[in-house]
mmCIF file of C-alpha atoms in Angstrom:
data_model
loop_
_atom_site.group_PDB
_atom_site.id
_atom_site.type_symbol
_atom_site.label_atom_id
_atom_site.label_comp_id
_atom_site.label_asym_id
_atom_site.label_seq_id
_atom_site.Cartn_x
_atom_site.Cartn_y
_atom_site.Cartn_z
ATOM 1 C CA MET A 1 0.000 0.000 0.000
ATOM 2 C CA THR A 2 1.414 3.368 -1.051
ATOM 3 C CA LEU A 3 0.960 6.218 1.403
ATOM 4 C CA PRO A 4 0.236 9.722 0.139
ATOM 5 C CA ARG A 5 3.438 11.718 0.335
ATOM 6 C CA ALA A 6 2.179 14.217 2.928
ATOM 7 C CA VAL A 7 1.032 11.486 5.298
ATOM 8 C CA GLN A 8 4.179 9.444 4.751
ATOM 9 C CA ARG A 9 6.345 12.447 5.569
ATOM 10 C CA ALA A 10 4.319 13.250 8.686
ATOM 11 C CA SER A 11 4.491 9.689 9.951
ATOM 12 C CA TRP A 12 8.222 9.502 9.245
ATOM 13 C CA THR A 13 8.764 12.672 11.278
ATOM 14 C CA VAL A 14 7.038 11.062 14.239
ATOM 15 C CA LEU A 15 8.966 7.830 13.883
ATOM 16 C CA SER A 16 12.403 9.317 13.321
ATOM 17 C CA ALA A 17 12.189 11.367 16.522
ATOM 18 C CA ASN A 18 12.463 8.226 18.615
ATOM 19 C CA HIS A 19 11.758 4.976 16.784
ATOM 20 C CA SER A 20 12.398 2.762 19.794
ATOM 21 C CA ALA A 21 9.851 4.660 21.860
ATOM 22 C CA PHE A 22 7.144 3.473 19.472
ATOM 23 C CA ARG A 23 7.777 -0.136 20.438
ATOM 24 C CA ALA A 24 8.269 0.465 24.149
ATOM 25 C CA ARG A 25 5.648 3.071 24.949
ATOM 26 C CA GLN A 26 2.066 2.034 25.611
ATOM 27 C CA TYR A 27 -0.550 4.443 24.288
ATOM 28 C CA SER A 28 -3.723 4.569 26.299
ATOM 29 C CA SER A 29 -6.962 4.057 24.448
ATOM 30 C CA ARG A 30 -8.641 6.431 26.868
ATOM 31 C CA ALA A 31 -9.126 10.083 25.969
ATOM 32 C CA SER A 32 -6.030 12.122 26.796
ATOM 33 C CA VAL A 33 -7.980 15.386 26.952
ATOM 34 C CA PRO A 34 -10.412 16.514 29.621
ATOM 35 C CA GLU A 35 -14.151 16.688 29.202
ATOM 36 C CA ALA A 36 -15.436 20.137 28.313
ATOM 37 C CA ASN A 37 -15.031 21.453 31.846
ATOM 38 C CA GLY A 38 -12.696 24.368 31.123
ATOM 39 C CA SER A 39 -9.482 22.665 32.261
ATOM 40 C CA ALA A 40 -6.340 22.776 30.133
ATOM 41 C CA ILE A 41 -5.302 19.923 27.890
ATOM 42 C CA SER A 42 -2.090 18.040 28.589
ATOM 43 C CA PRO A 43 0.976 19.976 27.381
ATOM 44 C CA ARG A 44 2.020 16.794 25.564
ATOM 45 C CA TRP A 45 -1.359 16.222 23.949
ATOM 46 C CA LEU A 46 -0.189 17.392 20.530
ATOM 47 C CA SER A 47 2.931 15.196 20.358
ATOM 48 C CA ASP A 48 1.067 12.238 21.857
ATOM 49 C CA THR A 49 -1.712 12.608 19.304
ATOM 50 C CA LYS A 50 0.766 12.682 16.412
ATOM 51 C CA ALA A 51 2.454 9.574 17.813
ATOM 52 C CA ARG A 52 -0.895 7.783 18.070
ATOM 53 C CA ILE A 53 -1.662 8.587 14.439
ATOM 54 C CA GLY A 54 1.820 7.441 13.437
ATOM 55 C CA LYS A 55 1.247 4.122 15.194
ATOM 56 C CA CYS A 56 -1.992 3.620 13.245
ATOM 57 C CA ILE A 57 -0.272 4.386 9.942
ATOM 58 C CA THR A 58 2.697 2.107 10.523
ATOM 59 C CA PHE A 59 0.418 -0.722 11.690
ATOM 60 C CA GLY A 60 -1.343 -0.673 8.344
ATOM 61 C CA MET A 61 -4.667 0.846 7.307
ATOM 62 C CA PRO A 62 -6.975 0.948 4.279
ATOM 63 C CA GLU A 63 -6.407 3.887 1.942
ATOM 64 C CA SER A 64 -9.570 5.632 3.151
ATOM 65 C CA LEU A 65 -8.219 5.653 6.720
ATOM 66 C CA VAL A 66 -4.831 6.853 5.512
ATOM 67 C CA ASP A 67 -6.584 9.807 3.896
ATOM 68 C CA GLU A 68 -8.414 10.486 7.162
ATOM 69 C CA ALA A 69 -5.131 10.356 9.082
ATOM 70 C CA GLY A 70 -3.667 12.823 6.599
ATOM 71 C CA ARG A 71 -6.536 15.247 7.136
ATOM 72 C CA ILE A 72 -6.107 15.083 10.906
ATOM 73 C CA LEU A 73 -2.352 15.674 10.615
ATOM 74 C CA ARG A 74 -2.946 18.692 8.382
ATOM 75 C CA VAL A 75 -5.306 20.187 10.967
ATOM 76 C CA LEU A 76 -2.732 19.588 13.741
ATOM 77 C CA GLY A 77 -0.002 21.188 11.659
ATOM 78 C CA ARG A 78 -2.107 24.185 10.677
ATOM 79 C CA ASP A 79 -3.971 24.902 13.929
ATOM 80 C CA TRP A 80 -1.548 23.740 16.632
ATOM 81 C CA ARG A 81 -1.292 27.183 18.266
ATOM 82 C CA GLU A 82 -5.067 27.457 18.560
ATOM 83 C CA LEU A 83 -5.328 23.901 19.863
ATOM 84 C CA VAL A 84 -2.571 24.311 22.463
ATOM 85 C CA ALA A 85 -2.998 27.961 23.507
ATOM 86 C CA GLY A 86 -6.500 28.775 22.288
ATOM 87 C CA SER A 87 -7.988 25.889 24.259
ATOM 88 C CA GLU A 88 -6.821 27.717 27.401
ATOM 89 C CA GLY A 89 -8.408 30.983 26.298
ATOM 90 C CA TYR A 90 -5.364 32.702 24.830
ATOM 91 C CA LEU A 91 -6.055 34.767 21.706
ATOM 92 C CA THR A 92 -3.533 33.581 19.119
ATOM 93 C CA ASP A 93 -4.270 36.012 16.307
ATOM 94 C CA PRO A 94 -0.982 37.816 15.475
ATOM 95 C CA LYS A 95 -2.807 41.113 16.080
ATOM 96 C CA ARG A 96 -3.447 39.987 19.648
ATOM 97 C CA ALA A 97 -0.159 38.222 20.374
ATOM 98 C CA GLY A 98 2.476 39.922 22.499
ATOM 99 C CA LEU A 99 5.184 38.243 20.434
ATOM 100 C CA HIS A 100 4.481 36.198 17.308
ATOM 101 C CA ARG A 101 7.080 33.710 16.044
ATOM 102 C CA GLN A 102 9.997 35.752 17.347
ATOM 103 C CA ASN A 103 13.417 34.224 16.812
ATOM 104 C CA ILE A 104 15.428 33.262 19.864
ATOM 105 C CA VAL A 105 18.862 34.855 19.614
ATOM 106 C CA TRP A 106 21.990 32.755 20.112
ATOM 107 C CA GLY A 107 23.290 35.226 22.716
ATOM 108 C CA GLU A 108 20.205 34.691 24.886
ATOM 109 C CA GLN A 109 21.622 31.320 25.936
ATOM 110 C CA ASP A 110 23.704 30.791 29.073
ATOM 111 C CA SER A 111 26.869 28.761 29.517
ATOM 112 C CA MET A 112 24.800 25.574 29.693
ATOM 113 C CA GLY A 113 23.422 26.169 26.206
ATOM 114 C CA HIS A 114 19.917 26.974 27.486
ATOM 115 C CA VAL A 115 17.966 30.208 27.163
ATOM 116 C CA ASN A 116 18.824 32.172 30.305
ATOM 117 C CA ASN A 117 16.045 32.307 32.912
ATOM 118 C CA VAL A 118 16.064 36.110 32.873
ATOM 119 C CA MET A 119 15.057 36.076 29.212
ATOM 120 C CA TYR A 120 11.686 34.521 29.994
ATOM 121 C CA VAL A 121 10.828 37.540 32.154
ATOM 122 C CA ARG A 122 11.920 39.804 29.311
ATOM 123 C CA TYR A 123 9.777 37.880 26.830
ATOM 124 C CA ALA A 124 6.788 38.306 29.143
ATOM 125 C CA GLU A 125 7.548 42.008 29.615
ATOM 126 C CA SER A 126 7.873 42.639 25.882
ATOM 127 C CA GLY A 127 4.702 40.662 25.281
ATOM 128 C CA ARG A 128 2.764 42.705 27.851
ATOM 129 C CA CYS A 129 3.882 46.008 26.317
ATOM 130 C CA ASN A 130 3.095 44.816 22.798
ATOM 131 C CA THR A 131 -0.324 43.596 23.930
ATOM 132 C CA MET A 132 -1.151 47.127 25.084
ATOM 133 C CA ARG A 133 0.143 48.498 21.796
ATOM 134 C CA ASN A 134 -2.046 46.000 19.949
ATOM 135 C CA PHE A 135 -5.068 47.624 21.581
ATOM 136 C CA ALA A 136 -3.831 50.963 20.282
ATOM 137 C CA LYS A 137 -3.038 49.757 16.774
ATOM 138 C CA TYR A 138 -5.656 47.112 15.991
ATOM 139 C CA VAL A 139 -8.377 46.792 18.622
ATOM 140 C CA ASP A 140 -9.282 50.393 19.503
ATOM 141 C CA PRO A 141 -7.365 52.822 17.262
ATOM 142 C CA VAL A 142 -9.849 55.609 18.112
ATOM 143 C CA HIS A 143 -8.167 55.834 21.546
ATOM 144 C CA ARG A 144 -4.719 54.962 20.237
ATOM 145 C CA GLN A 145 -2.779 57.589 22.164
ATOM 146 C CA LYS A 146 -4.329 56.741 25.532
ATOM 147 C CA TRP A 147 -3.578 53.043 25.067
ATOM 148 C CA GLU A 148 0.026 53.876 24.217
ATOM 149 C CA ASP A 149 0.183 56.193 27.246
ATOM 150 C CA MET A 150 -0.515 53.124 29.424
ATOM 151 C CA LEU A 151 3.179 52.358 28.918
ATOM 152 C CA THR A 152 4.333 55.831 29.983
ATOM 153 C CA ASN A 153 4.047 58.137 32.999
ATOM 154 C CA ARG A 154 1.962 60.750 31.180
ATOM 155 C CA GLY A 155 -1.432 59.772 32.615
ATOM 156 C CA ILE A 156 -3.033 56.463 33.566
ATOM 157 C CA GLY A 157 -0.504 53.672 33.201
ATOM 158 C CA LEU A 158 0.369 50.179 34.343
ATOM 159 C CA ILE A 159 3.033 49.409 36.951
ATOM 160 C CA LEU A 160 4.186 45.816 37.261
ATOM 161 C CA LYS A 161 3.647 44.749 40.853
ATOM 162 C CA SER A 162 4.767 41.121 40.645
ATOM 163 C CA ILE A 163 5.681 38.380 38.218
ATOM 164 C CA THR A 164 6.272 34.680 38.792
ATOM 165 C CA VAL A 165 7.675 32.234 36.240
ATOM 166 C CA ASP A 166 7.029 28.502 36.030
ATOM 167 C CA PHE A 167 9.657 26.947 33.740
ATOM 168 C CA LYS A 168 8.513 23.876 31.784
ATOM 169 C CA PHE A 169 11.629 22.906 29.822
ATOM 170 C CA PRO A 170 14.912 24.600 28.820
ATOM 171 C CA MET A 171 14.658 26.172 25.388
ATOM 172 C CA THR A 172 17.705 26.237 23.125
ATOM 173 C CA TRP A 173 18.740 28.109 20.015
ATOM 174 C CA PRO A 174 17.504 28.019 17.300
ATOM 175 C CA ASP A 175 13.820 28.283 18.079
ATOM 176 C CA ARG A 176 10.929 30.702 17.723
ATOM 177 C CA ILE A 177 8.537 31.776 20.444
ATOM 178 C CA SER A 178 5.060 33.226 20.643
ATOM 179 C CA VAL A 179 3.947 35.000 23.807
ATOM 180 C CA TYR A 180 0.289 35.371 24.745
ATOM 181 C CA HIS A 181 -1.371 37.216 27.630
ATOM 182 C CA LYS A 182 -4.888 36.679 28.937
ATOM 183 C CA LEU A 183 -7.010 38.281 31.617
ATOM 184 C CA ARG A 184 -7.566 35.972 34.567
ATOM 185 C CA THR A 185 -10.825 37.710 35.545
ATOM 186 C CA CYS A 186 -13.229 40.045 33.817
ATOM 187 C CA PRO A 187 -12.501 43.665 34.817
ATOM 188 C CA ASP A 188 -15.124 46.232 35.774
ATOM 189 C CA GLU A 189 -15.367 49.951 36.467
ATOM 190 C CA LYS A 190 -13.763 49.532 39.908
ATOM 191 C CA THR A 191 -10.777 47.460 38.773
ATOM 192 C CA THR A 192 -7.455 48.975 39.847
ATOM 193 C CA SER A 193 -5.158 46.067 38.971
ATOM 194 C CA LEU A 194 -4.919 43.455 36.240
ATOM 195 C CA ILE A 195 -3.875 39.854 36.808
ATOM 196 C CA LEU A 196 -2.584 38.323 33.592
ATOM 197 C CA ASP A 197 -1.675 34.753 32.740
ATOM 198 C CA VAL A 198 1.216 34.475 30.283
ATOM 199 C CA LEU A 199 2.081 31.614 27.937
ATOM 200 C CA ILE A 200 5.520 31.400 26.300
ATOM 201 C CA LEU A 201 5.166 28.904 23.474
ATOM 202 C CA SER A 202 8.084 27.118 21.802
ATOM 203 C CA GLU A 203 7.691 26.507 18.085
ATOM 204 C CA ASN A 204 10.211 23.662 17.981
ATOM 205 C CA ARG A 205 8.452 21.703 20.721
ATOM 206 C CA GLN A 206 4.977 23.071 19.952
ATOM 207 C CA ARG A 207 4.217 23.315 23.657
ATOM 208 C CA PRO A 208 4.639 25.784 26.541
ATOM 209 C CA ALA A 209 8.240 26.497 27.521
ATOM 210 C CA ALA A 210 7.146 28.633 30.480
ATOM 211 C CA ARG A 211 4.101 30.110 32.148
ATOM 212 C CA CYS A 212 4.024 33.401 34.016
ATOM 213 C CA LEU A 213 1.612 35.180 36.295
ATOM 214 C CA GLU A 214 1.702 38.975 36.304
ATOM 215 C CA GLU A 215 -0.083 41.536 38.440
ATOM 216 C CA SER A 216 -0.025 45.126 37.223
ATOM 217 C CA VAL A 217 -1.431 48.098 39.121
ATOM 218 C CA VAL A 218 -3.428 50.771 37.306
ATOM 219 C CA TYR A 219 -1.761 54.016 38.381
ATOM 220 C CA ASP A 220 -2.642 57.657 37.732
ATOM 221 C CA TYR A 221 0.687 59.449 37.499
ATOM 222 C CA ARG A 222 -1.009 62.852 37.580
ATOM 223 C CA LEU A 223 -2.630 62.143 40.945
ATOM 224 C CA GLY A 224 0.134 59.876 42.233
ATOM 225 C CA LYS A 225 -2.153 57.009 43.281
ATOM 226 C CA LYS A 226 -3.950 53.854 42.142
ATOM 227 C CA SER A 227 -6.864 54.485 39.849
ATOM 228 C CA PRO A 228 -9.620 52.697 37.939
ATOM 229 C CA MET A 229 -9.267 52.538 34.180
ATOM 230 C CA GLU A 230 -11.150 54.790 31.827
ATOM 231 C CA PRO A 231 -14.573 53.510 30.673
ATOM 232 C CA PHE A 232 -13.477 52.781 27.099
ATOM 233 C CA MET A 233 -10.617 50.640 28.443
ATOM 234 C CA VAL A 234 -12.950 48.657 30.667
ATOM 235 C CA LYS A 235 -15.252 48.091 27.694
ATOM 236 C CA GLU A 236 -12.453 46.758 25.468
ATOM 237 C CA LEU A 237 -11.013 44.552 28.215
ATOM 238 C CA LYS A 238 -14.457 43.095 28.946
ATOM 239 C CA ASN A 239 -14.831 42.304 25.259
ATOM 240 C CA THR A 240 -11.372 40.709 25.274
ATOM 241 C CA PHE A 241 -12.335 38.510 28.227
ATOM 242 C CA GLU A 242 -15.452 37.374 26.368
ATOM 243 C CA LEU A 243 -13.323 36.556 23.303
ATOM 244 C CA GLN A 244 -11.012 34.514 25.542
ATOM 245 C CA GLU A 245 -13.910 32.477 26.875
ATOM 246 C CA ALA A 246 -15.254 31.923 23.356
ATOM 247 C CA ALA A 247 -11.809 30.812 22.116
ATOM 248 C CA LYS A 248 -11.552 28.358 25.016
ATOM 249 C CA ARG A 249 -14.929 26.790 24.275
ATOM 250 C CA GLU A 250 -14.318 26.625 20.518
ATOM 251 C CA ASN A 251 -10.860 25.103 20.712
ATOM 252 C CA LEU A 252 -11.648 22.643 23.493
ATOM 253 C CA ALA A 253 -14.512 21.419 21.334
ATOM 254 C CA LYS A 254 -12.125 21.091 18.391
ATOM 255 C CA VAL A 255 -9.706 19.089 20.545
ATOM 256 C CA GLN A 256 -12.533 16.790 21.586
ATOM 257 C CA ARG A 257 -13.519 16.212 17.950
ATOM 258 C CA LEU A 258 -9.939 15.422 16.972
ATOM 259 C CA GLU A 259 -9.618 13.071 19.913
ATOM 260 C CA LYS A 260 -12.692 11.150 18.755
ATOM 261 C CA GLN A 261 -11.340 10.958 15.206
ATOM 262 C CA VAL A 262 -7.986 9.609 16.383
ATOM 263 C CA ARG A 263 -9.686 7.102 18.648
ATOM 264 C CA ASP A 264 -11.743 5.944 15.676
ATOM 265 C CA LEU A 265 -8.519 5.402 13.693
ATOM 266 C CA GLU A 266 -7.157 3.280 16.538
ATOM 267 C CA LYS A 267 -10.319 1.184 16.766
ATOM 268 C CA ARG A 268 -10.198 0.542 13.024
ATOM 269 C CA SER A 269 -6.486 -0.294 12.868
ATOM 270 C CA TRP A 270 -4.324 -1.758 15.676
ATOM 271 C CA ASP A 271 -7.024 -1.739 18.381
ATOM 272 C CA ARG A 272 -9.688 -3.804 16.627
ATOM 273 C CA PRO A 273 -10.335 -7.397 17.839
ATOM 274 C CA ASP A 274 -9.058 -9.068 14.650
ATOM 275 C CA ALA A 275 -6.091 -6.726 14.143
ATOM 276 C CA LYS A 276 -2.990 -8.145 12.476
ATOM 277 C CA GLU A 277 -0.035 -5.913 11.747
ATOM 278 C CA ASP A 278 0.796 -5.329 8.067
ATOM 279 C CA PHE A 279 4.522 -6.004 7.665
ATOM 280 C CA GLY A 280 4.478 -5.127 3.962
ATOM 281 C CA SER A 281 6.419 -6.834 1.209
ATOM 282 C CA ALA A 282 9.229 -7.903 3.574
ATOM 283 C CA GLN A 283 6.863 -10.528 5.052
ATOM 284 C CA ASN A 284 6.553 -12.219 1.674
ATOM 285 C CA SER A 285 10.207 -12.047 0.609
#
């Protein structure tokens, strides 16, 4: 049976990463994603799902199932940011991202060959500033100057009160990162601080390299004290929170659909009662 080139290449990528792991690792037939209860998917869901599809392909499937596997792999390759980050409520549109596919620089590594821990804080900081500028440039250009002033001491601005970083794995050069911020709670007219979750996403690994939690105080530099935000800011941030919740629901549902499709591939290939592995022409030589 001849595999379509795109599917063959995808399955070879999965296999070549660690061929022995395919034989040794046991893949659960149970769903590896949560029910639609708002919780995050496993950070390894994407790689595990690709490996499960690769196992089905190498076991041997009818051409119709190979085509189905190819379609699933194309969706994973095209929408992986939305599936990984969007399912948590992060807005992955480049016009919303704090950093989008930014190259890691060789000099950002330490003597151990890993991206220095300090850089993750800088990525988060740059992402936060760019997120505010995105409001000015794309989301609410009518109030462009006041959004940009949030990064200055000319009026109402944001002062970083605290930031914590949870490192997931050491990134190395070369790689690209995307940084996304999301509101933890929906703000209102009395809000004087913003708590933001931050996701630093590695393109090489296609999973989070670090997570941050930031708290920024809304500060009126003219009065020298904490202050609520202006009404138009509250309106746009409320709308952003609603978009986050919609993205979470939409992408979690997409993950659930993909999970069902992959499980169906397994049931119709290696996990069916009468399954016998297809060893190809070598079996008959």
